[in-house]
Amino acid sequence: MQALQDRSGVKRYLVTLRVNGDDRTAVVKANTTLTNLLRDEFDLTGTKKGCELGDCGSCTVLLDGKPVDSCMVLAVEADGREVTTIEGVAANGRLDALQESFVNHGAVQCGYCTPGMILSAKALLTRNPCPTEPEIREAIGGNLCRCTGYVHIVEAVKAVAEGRVSPEDEPGVEWMKG
């Protein structure tokens, strides 16, 4: 990693990350968090700033496929690594199954925790495509929902694991189809 020194003697570092499939480069101070780099330099504001202590999970991103609190990761630590933010989850103009399920199951309330919840759930479903409800609850345990919408959030994740994404996939709605 290349270090630069400005006129006042402050060291800055050149970091390169692969963010949502694109290589991105920035010059950062040693104490710049990954959250601030993503939001302030790369304009990826879906990563939320909450407690900035690693307690609330609103800043969750995937770092090399694993969920991390980006407020607890320095940008220099992410140099050379792959980052997925909520902006990188949808593909080809279509919502990811988890995003669609969150909408269809009423799991999005104020929406502040939603990006972190979806990324934590995505990491879970990648490593365990058929999780139990306790496994889902454990996976999102580091993400706080101040609206207390956990029942709908867990149901949305469970529905994706069971292949029920849209309302038409839910049991008991067969009679509603025309």
Coordinates of N, CA and C in Angstrom, one line a residue:
M1 N 0.9 -1.2 0.0 CA 0.0 0.0 0.0 C 0.9 1.2 0.0
Q2 N 0.6 2.1 -0.9 CA 1.4 3.3 -1.1 C 1.0 4.4 0.0
A3 N 2.0 4.9 0.7 CA 1.7 6.0 1.6 C 2.2 7.3 1.1
L4 N 1.4 8.4 1.3 CA 1.8 9.7 0.9 C 1.8 10.6 2.1
Q5 N 2.5 11.7 2.0 CA 2.5 12.6 3.2 C 2.2 14.0 2.6
D6 N 1.2 14.7 3.3 CA 0.9 16.0 2.8 C 1.8 17.1 3.4
R7 N 1.6 18.3 3.1 CA 2.5 19.4 3.5 C 2.5 19.5 5.0
S8 N 1.4 19.2 5.7 CA 1.4 19.3 7.2 C 1.9 18.0 7.9
G9 N 2.4 17.1 7.1 CA 3.0 15.9 7.6 C 2.0 14.7 7.9
V10 N 0.7 14.9 7.5 CA -0.2 13.8 7.7 C -0.1 12.8 6.6
K11 N 0.1 11.5 7.1 CA 0.2 10.4 6.1 C -1.2 10.1 5.6
R12 N -1.2 9.8 4.3 CA -2.5 9.3 3.7 C -2.0 8.0 2.9
Y13 N -3.0 7.2 2.6 CA -2.7 5.9 2.0 C -3.6 5.7 0.8
L14 N -3.0 5.1 -0.2 CA -3.7 4.8 -1.4 C -4.3 3.4 -1.3
V15 N -5.6 3.3 -1.3 CA -6.2 2.0 -1.1 C -7.0 1.6 -2.4
T16 N -7.0 0.4 -2.8 CA -7.8 -0.1 -3.9 C -8.6 -1.3 -3.4
L17 N -9.9 -1.2 -3.7 CA -10.9 -2.2 -3.3 C -11.7 -2.6 -4.5
R18 N -12.3 -3.8 -4.4 CA -13.2 -4.2 -5.4 C -14.6 -4.0 -4.8
V19 N -15.3 -3.0 -5.2 CA -16.6 -2.7 -4.6 C -17.7 -3.0 -5.5
N20 N -18.6 -3.9 -5.2 CA -19.7 -4.3 -6.0 C -19.3 -4.7 -7.4
G21 N -18.1 -5.3 -7.5 CA -17.6 -5.8 -8.8 C -16.7 -4.8 -9.5
D22 N -16.6 -3.6 -9.0 CA -15.8 -2.6 -9.7 C -14.6 -2.2 -8.8
D23 N -13.4 -2.1 -9.5 CA -12.2 -1.6 -8.8 C -12.3 -0.2 -8.5
R24 N -12.1 0.2 -7.2 CA -12.2 1.6 -6.8 C -10.9 1.9 -6.0
T25 N -10.5 3.1 -6.2 CA -9.2 3.6 -5.5 C -9.5 4.9 -4.9
A26 N -8.9 5.1 -3.7 CA -9.0 6.4 -3.0 C -7.8 6.6 -2.1
V27 N -7.6 7.9 -1.8 CA -6.5 8.2 -0.8 C -7.2 8.6 0.5
V28 N -6.8 7.9 1.6 CA -7.5 8.0 2.8 C -6.5 8.2 4.0
K29 N -7.0 8.8 5.0 CA -6.2 8.9 6.3 C -6.2 7.6 6.9
A30 N -5.2 7.3 7.8 CA -5.1 6.0 8.5 C -6.3 5.7 9.3
N31 N -7.0 6.7 9.8 CA -8.2 6.5 10.7 C -9.5 6.5 9.9
T32 N -9.5 6.5 8.6 CA -10.8 6.5 7.9 C -11.4 5.1 8.0
T33 N -12.7 5.1 8.4 CA -13.4 3.8 8.4 C -13.9 3.4 7.1
L34 N -14.2 2.1 6.9 CA -14.7 1.6 5.7 C -16.1 2.3 5.4
T35 N -16.9 2.5 6.5 CA -18.2 3.2 6.3 C -18.0 4.5 5.7
N36 N -17.1 5.3 6.2 CA -16.9 6.7 5.7 C -16.3 6.6 4.3
L37 N -15.4 5.7 4.0 CA -14.9 5.6 2.6 C -16.1 5.3 1.6
L38 N -16.9 4.3 2.0 CA -18.0 3.9 1.1 C -19.0 5.1 0.9
R39 N -19.4 5.7 2.0 CA -20.4 6.8 1.9 C -19.8 8.1 1.4
D40 N -18.7 8.5 1.9 CA -18.2 9.8 1.5 C -17.4 9.9 0.2
E41 N -16.6 8.9 -0.1 CA -15.8 8.9 -1.3 C -16.5 8.2 -2.4
F42 N -17.2 7.1 -2.2 CA -17.8 6.3 -3.3 C -19.3 6.6 -3.4
D43 N -19.8 7.4 -2.6 CA -21.3 7.8 -2.6 C -22.2 6.6 -2.5
L44 N -21.8 5.6 -1.8 CA -22.6 4.4 -1.6 C -23.3 4.5 -0.2
T45 N -24.4 5.3 -0.2 CA -25.0 5.7 1.0 C -26.0 4.7 1.6
G46 N -26.2 3.6 0.9 CA -27.0 2.5 1.4 C -26.4 1.9 2.7
T47 N -25.1 2.0 2.8 CA -24.4 1.6 4.0 C -24.7 2.7 5.1
K48 N -25.5 2.4 6.1 CA -25.9 3.4 7.1 C -24.9 3.6 8.2
K49 N -24.9 4.8 8.7 CA -24.1 5.1 9.9 C -25.0 5.1 11.1
G50 N -24.7 4.2 12.1 CA -25.6 4.1 13.3 C -24.8 4.5 14.5
C51 N -24.5 3.5 15.3 CA -23.9 3.7 16.6 C -22.4 4.0 16.4
E52 N -21.8 3.6 15.3 CA -20.3 3.7 15.1 C -19.5 3.0 16.2
L53 N -20.1 2.0 16.8 CA -19.4 1.3 17.8 C -19.5 -0.2 17.6
G54 N -20.0 -0.6 16.4 CA -20.2 -2.0 16.1 C -21.3 -2.7 16.8
D55 N -22.2 -2.0 17.4 CA -23.3 -2.6 18.1 C -24.6 -2.8 17.3
C56 N -24.9 -1.9 16.4 CA -26.2 -1.9 15.8 C -26.3 -2.6 14.4
G57 N -25.2 -2.8 13.7 CA -25.2 -3.5 12.5 C -25.8 -2.7 11.3
S58 N -26.1 -1.5 11.4 CA -26.7 -0.7 10.3 C -25.6 -0.5 9.2
C59 N -24.4 -0.6 9.5 CA -23.3 -0.4 8.6 C -22.8 -1.7 8.0
T60 N -23.5 -2.8 8.2 CA -23.0 -4.1 7.7 C -22.8 -4.1 6.2
V61 N -21.6 -4.6 5.8 CA -21.3 -4.9 4.4 C -20.7 -6.3 4.4
L62 N -20.5 -6.8 3.2 CA -19.8 -8.1 3.0 C -18.4 -7.8 2.6
L63 N -17.5 -8.3 3.4 CA -16.0 -8.1 3.1 C -15.5 -9.5 2.8
D64 N -15.2 -9.7 1.6 CA -14.8 -11.1 1.1 C -15.9 -12.1 1.4
G65 N -17.1 -11.6 1.3 CA -18.3 -12.5 1.5 C -18.8 -12.7 2.9
K66 N -18.1 -12.1 3.8 CA -18.5 -12.3 5.2 C -19.0 -10.9 5.8
P67 N -20.1 -11.0 6.6 CA -20.7 -9.7 7.1 C -19.7 -9.1 8.1
V68 N -19.5 -7.8 8.0 CA -18.7 -7.1 9.0 C -19.4 -5.7 9.3
D69 N -19.2 -5.2 10.4 CA -19.6 -3.8 10.7 C -18.5 -2.9 10.1
S70 N -18.9 -2.2 9.1 CA -17.9 -1.4 8.4 C -17.4 -0.2 9.2
C71 N -18.1 0.1 10.3 CA -17.6 1.2 11.1 C -16.4 0.7 12.0
M72 N -16.3 -0.6 12.1 CA -15.2 -1.2 12.9 C -14.0 -1.6 12.0
V73 N -14.1 -1.4 10.7 CA -13.0 -1.8 9.8 C -12.4 -0.5 9.2
L74 N -11.1 -0.4 9.3 CA -10.4 0.8 8.7 C -10.3 0.6 7.2
A75 N -10.4 1.6 6.5 CA -10.3 1.5 5.0 C -9.0 0.9 4.6
V76 N -7.9 1.2 5.3 CA -6.6 0.5 4.9 C -6.6 -1.0 5.1
E77 N -7.5 -1.5 6.1 CA -7.6 -2.9 6.3 C -8.3 -3.6 5.1
A78 N -9.2 -2.8 4.4 CA -9.9 -3.4 3.3 C -9.2 -3.3 2.0
D79 N -8.0 -2.7 2.0 CA -7.2 -2.6 0.8 C -7.0 -4.0 0.1
G80 N -7.3 -4.1 -1.2 CA -7.1 -5.3 -1.9 C -8.2 -6.4 -1.7
R81 N -9.3 -6.0 -1.0 CA -10.3 -7.0 -0.7 C -11.6 -6.6 -1.4
E82 N -12.6 -7.5 -1.4 CA -13.8 -7.4 -2.1 C -14.9 -7.0 -1.1
V83 N -15.6 -5.9 -1.5 CA -16.7 -5.4 -0.6 C -18.0 -5.4 -1.4
T84 N -19.0 -5.9 -0.7 CA -20.4 -5.8 -1.3 C -21.3 -5.0 -0.4
T85 N -21.9 -4.0 -1.0 CA -22.8 -3.1 -0.3 C -24.2 -3.4 -0.7
I86 N -25.2 -2.8 -0.1 CA -26.6 -3.1 -0.5 C -26.8 -2.7 -2.0
E87 N -26.0 -1.7 -2.5 CA -26.2 -1.3 -3.9 C -25.7 -2.4 -4.8
G88 N -24.9 -3.3 -4.4 CA -24.4 -4.4 -5.2 C -25.2 -5.7 -5.2
V89 N -26.3 -5.7 -4.4 CA -27.1 -6.9 -4.3 C -28.0 -7.1 -5.5
A90 N -28.7 -6.1 -5.9 CA -29.6 -6.2 -7.1 C -28.7 -6.4 -8.3
A91 N -29.3 -7.1 -9.3 CA -28.5 -7.3 -10.5 C -29.4 -7.1 -11.7
N92 N -28.9 -6.5 -12.8 CA -29.6 -6.3 -14.0 C -30.9 -5.6 -13.8
G93 N -31.0 -4.6 -12.9 CA -32.2 -3.9 -12.7 C -33.3 -4.6 -11.9
R94 N -33.0 -5.8 -11.4 CA -33.9 -6.6 -10.7 C -33.5 -6.7 -9.2
L95 N -34.4 -6.7 -8.3 CA -34.1 -6.9 -6.9 C -33.6 -8.3 -6.7
D96 N -32.8 -8.5 -5.7 CA -32.4 -9.8 -5.3 C -33.6 -10.4 -4.6
A97 N -33.6 -11.8 -4.5 CA -34.7 -12.5 -3.9 C -34.9 -12.0 -2.5
L98 N -33.9 -11.7 -1.7 CA -34.0 -11.2 -0.4 C -34.7 -9.9 -0.3
Q99 N -34.3 -9.0 -1.2 CA -34.9 -7.6 -1.3 C -36.4 -7.7 -1.6
E100 N -36.7 -8.6 -2.6 CA -38.1 -8.7 -3.0 C -38.9 -9.3 -1.8
S101 N -38.3 -10.3 -1.1 CA -39.0 -11.0 0.0 C -39.2 -10.0 1.1
F102 N -38.2 -9.1 1.4 CA -38.4 -8.1 2.5 C -39.6 -7.2 2.1
V103 N -39.7 -6.8 0.9 CA -40.8 -5.9 0.5 C -42.1 -6.7 0.6
N104 N -42.2 -7.9 0.1 CA -43.4 -8.7 0.1 C -43.9 -9.2 1.4
H105 N -43.0 -9.3 2.4 CA -43.3 -9.7 3.7 C -43.4 -8.6 4.7
G106 N -43.4 -7.4 4.3 CA -43.5 -6.2 5.2 C -42.4 -6.1 6.2
A107 N -41.2 -6.6 5.7 CA -40.0 -6.6 6.6 C -39.2 -5.2 6.6
V108 N -39.7 -4.3 5.7 CA -39.1 -3.0 5.6 C -40.0 -2.0 6.4
Q109 N -39.5 -1.5 7.5 CA -40.4 -0.5 8.2 C -39.8 0.8 8.0
C110 N -39.0 1.3 8.9 CA -38.4 2.7 8.6 C -37.2 2.5 7.6
G111 N -36.7 1.3 7.5 CA -35.7 1.0 6.4 C -34.3 1.2 6.9
Y112 N -34.0 1.7 8.0 CA -32.6 2.1 8.4 C -31.8 0.8 8.6
C113 N -32.4 -0.2 9.2 CA -31.6 -1.5 9.4 C -31.6 -2.4 8.2
T114 N -32.5 -2.1 7.2 CA -32.7 -3.1 6.1 C -31.5 -3.5 5.3
P115 N -30.6 -2.5 4.9 CA -29.4 -2.9 4.2 C -28.5 -3.9 5.0
G116 N -28.3 -3.6 6.2 CA -27.5 -4.5 7.1 C -28.2 -5.9 7.3
M117 N -29.5 -5.9 7.5 CA -30.2 -7.1 7.7 C -30.1 -8.0 6.4
I118 N -30.3 -7.4 5.3 CA -30.3 -8.1 4.0 C -28.9 -8.7 3.7
L119 N -27.8 -7.9 4.0 CA -26.5 -8.4 3.8 C -26.1 -9.5 4.8
S120 N -26.5 -9.4 6.0 CA -26.3 -10.5 7.0 C -27.0 -11.8 6.5
A121 N -28.3 -11.6 6.1 CA -29.1 -12.7 5.6 C -28.5 -13.3 4.3
K122 N -28.0 -12.5 3.5 CA -27.4 -13.0 2.2 C -26.2 -13.8 2.5
A123 N -25.3 -13.4 3.5 CA -24.2 -14.2 3.9 C -24.6 -15.5 4.4
L124 N -25.7 -15.5 5.3 CA -26.2 -16.8 5.8 C -26.6 -17.7 4.7
L125 N -27.5 -17.2 3.8 CA -28.0 -18.1 2.8 C -26.9 -18.6 1.8
T126 N -25.9 -17.8 1.7 CA -24.7 -18.3 0.8 C -24.0 -19.5 1.4
R127 N -23.8 -19.4 2.7 CA -23.1 -20.5 3.4 C -24.1 -21.6 3.9
N128 N -25.4 -21.3 4.0 CA -26.3 -22.3 4.5 C -27.7 -22.0 3.8
P129 N -27.9 -22.6 2.7 CA -29.2 -22.3 1.9 C -30.5 -22.7 2.6
C130 N -30.4 -23.5 3.6 CA -31.6 -24.0 4.2 C -31.5 -23.8 5.8
P131 N -31.4 -22.6 6.2 CA -31.3 -22.4 7.7 C -32.5 -22.6 8.4
T132 N -32.4 -23.0 9.7 CA -33.5 -23.1 10.6 C -33.8 -21.6 11.1
E133 N -35.0 -21.5 11.7 CA -35.3 -20.2 12.3 C -34.3 -19.7 13.3
P134 N -33.9 -20.6 14.2 CA -32.8 -20.1 15.2 C -31.5 -19.7 14.5
E135 N -31.2 -20.4 13.4 CA -30.0 -20.0 12.6 C -30.2 -18.6 12.0
I136 N -31.4 -18.4 11.5 CA -31.7 -17.0 10.9 C -31.6 -16.0 12.0
R137 N -32.2 -16.2 13.1 CA -32.1 -15.2 14.2 C -30.7 -15.0 14.7
E138 N -29.9 -16.1 14.7 CA -28.5 -15.9 15.1 C -27.7 -15.1 14.1
A139 N -28.0 -15.3 12.8 CA -27.3 -14.6 11.7 C -27.6 -13.1 11.7
I140 N -28.8 -12.7 12.1 CA -29.1 -11.3 12.1 C -29.0 -10.7 13.5
G141 N -28.5 -11.5 14.4 CA -28.4 -11.1 15.8 C -27.6 -9.8 16.0
G142 N -26.7 -9.5 15.1 CA -25.9 -8.3 15.3 C -26.5 -7.1 14.6
N143 N -27.7 -7.2 14.1 CA -28.4 -6.1 13.4 C -29.6 -5.8 14.2
L144 N -29.6 -4.6 14.7 CA -30.8 -4.1 15.5 C -31.8 -3.4 14.6
C145 N -33.1 -3.8 14.9 CA -34.2 -3.1 14.3 C -34.9 -2.3 15.3
R146 N -34.9 -1.0 15.3 CA -35.5 -0.2 16.3 C -37.0 -0.2 16.1
C147 N -37.5 -0.6 15.0 CA -39.0 -0.7 14.8 C -39.5 -2.0 15.3
T148 N -38.6 -2.9 15.7 CA -38.9 -4.2 16.3 C -39.6 -5.1 15.2
G149 N -39.2 -5.0 14.0 CA -39.9 -5.8 12.9 C -39.3 -7.2 12.7
Y150 N -38.8 -7.8 13.8 CA -38.0 -9.1 13.6 C -38.9 -10.2 13.1
V151 N -40.2 -10.3 13.5 CA -41.0 -11.4 13.0 C -41.1 -11.4 11.5
H152 N -41.3 -10.2 10.9 CA -41.4 -10.1 9.4 C -40.0 -10.3 8.8
I153 N -39.0 -9.8 9.4 CA -37.7 -10.0 8.8 C -37.3 -11.5 8.8
V154 N -37.5 -12.2 9.9 CA -37.2 -13.6 9.9 C -38.0 -14.4 8.9
E155 N -39.3 -14.0 8.8 CA -40.2 -14.6 7.8 C -39.7 -14.4 6.4
A156 N -39.2 -13.2 6.1 CA -38.7 -12.9 4.8 C -37.5 -13.7 4.4
V157 N -36.6 -13.9 5.3 CA -35.4 -14.7 5.1 C -35.8 -16.2 4.9
K158 N -36.7 -16.6 5.8 CA -37.2 -18.0 5.8 C -37.9 -18.3 4.5
A159 N -38.6 -17.4 4.0 CA -39.4 -17.5 2.7 C -38.4 -17.7 1.5
V160 N -37.3 -17.0 1.5 CA -36.3 -17.1 0.4 C -35.7 -18.5 0.5
A161 N -35.4 -18.9 1.8 CA -34.7 -20.2 1.9 C -35.7 -21.4 1.5
E162 N -37.0 -21.1 1.6 CA -38.0 -22.1 1.2 C -38.5 -21.9 -0.2
G163 N -37.9 -20.9 -0.9 CA -38.3 -20.7 -2.3 C -39.6 -19.9 -2.5
R164 N -40.1 -19.2 -1.4 CA -41.3 -18.5 -1.5 C -40.9 -17.0 -1.4
V165 N -40.8 -16.4 -2.6 CA -40.4 -15.0 -2.6 C -41.6 -14.0 -2.8
S166 N -42.4 -14.3 -3.8 CA -43.5 -13.4 -4.1 C -44.8 -13.9 -3.3
P167 N -45.8 -13.0 -3.2 CA -47.0 -13.4 -2.5 C -47.7 -14.6 -3.1
E168 N -47.6 -14.8 -4.4 CA -48.2 -15.9 -5.1 C -47.6 -17.2 -4.6
D169 N -46.4 -17.2 -4.1 CA -45.7 -18.4 -3.6 C -46.2 -18.8 -2.2
E170 N -46.9 -18.0 -1.5 CA -47.3 -18.3 -0.2 C -48.4 -19.4 -0.1
P171 N -48.4 -20.3 0.8 CA -49.4 -21.2 0.9 C -50.8 -20.6 1.3
G172 N -51.8 -21.1 0.7 CA -53.1 -20.6 1.0 C -53.6 -19.4 0.1
V173 N -52.8 -19.0 -0.9 CA -53.2 -17.9 -1.7 C -53.6 -18.5 -3.1
E174 N -53.6 -19.8 -3.3 CA -54.0 -20.4 -4.5 C -55.4 -19.9 -5.0
W175 N -56.3 -19.8 -4.0 CA -57.7 -19.4 -4.4 C -57.7 -17.9 -4.9
M176 N -56.7 -17.1 -4.6 CA -56.7 -15.8 -5.0 C -56.3 -15.6 -6.5
K177 N -55.6 -16.6 -7.0 CA -55.2 -16.5 -8.4 C -56.4 -16.7 -9.3
G178 N -56.5 -15.9 -10.3 CA -57.6 -15.9 -11.2 C -57.6 -16.9 -12.2

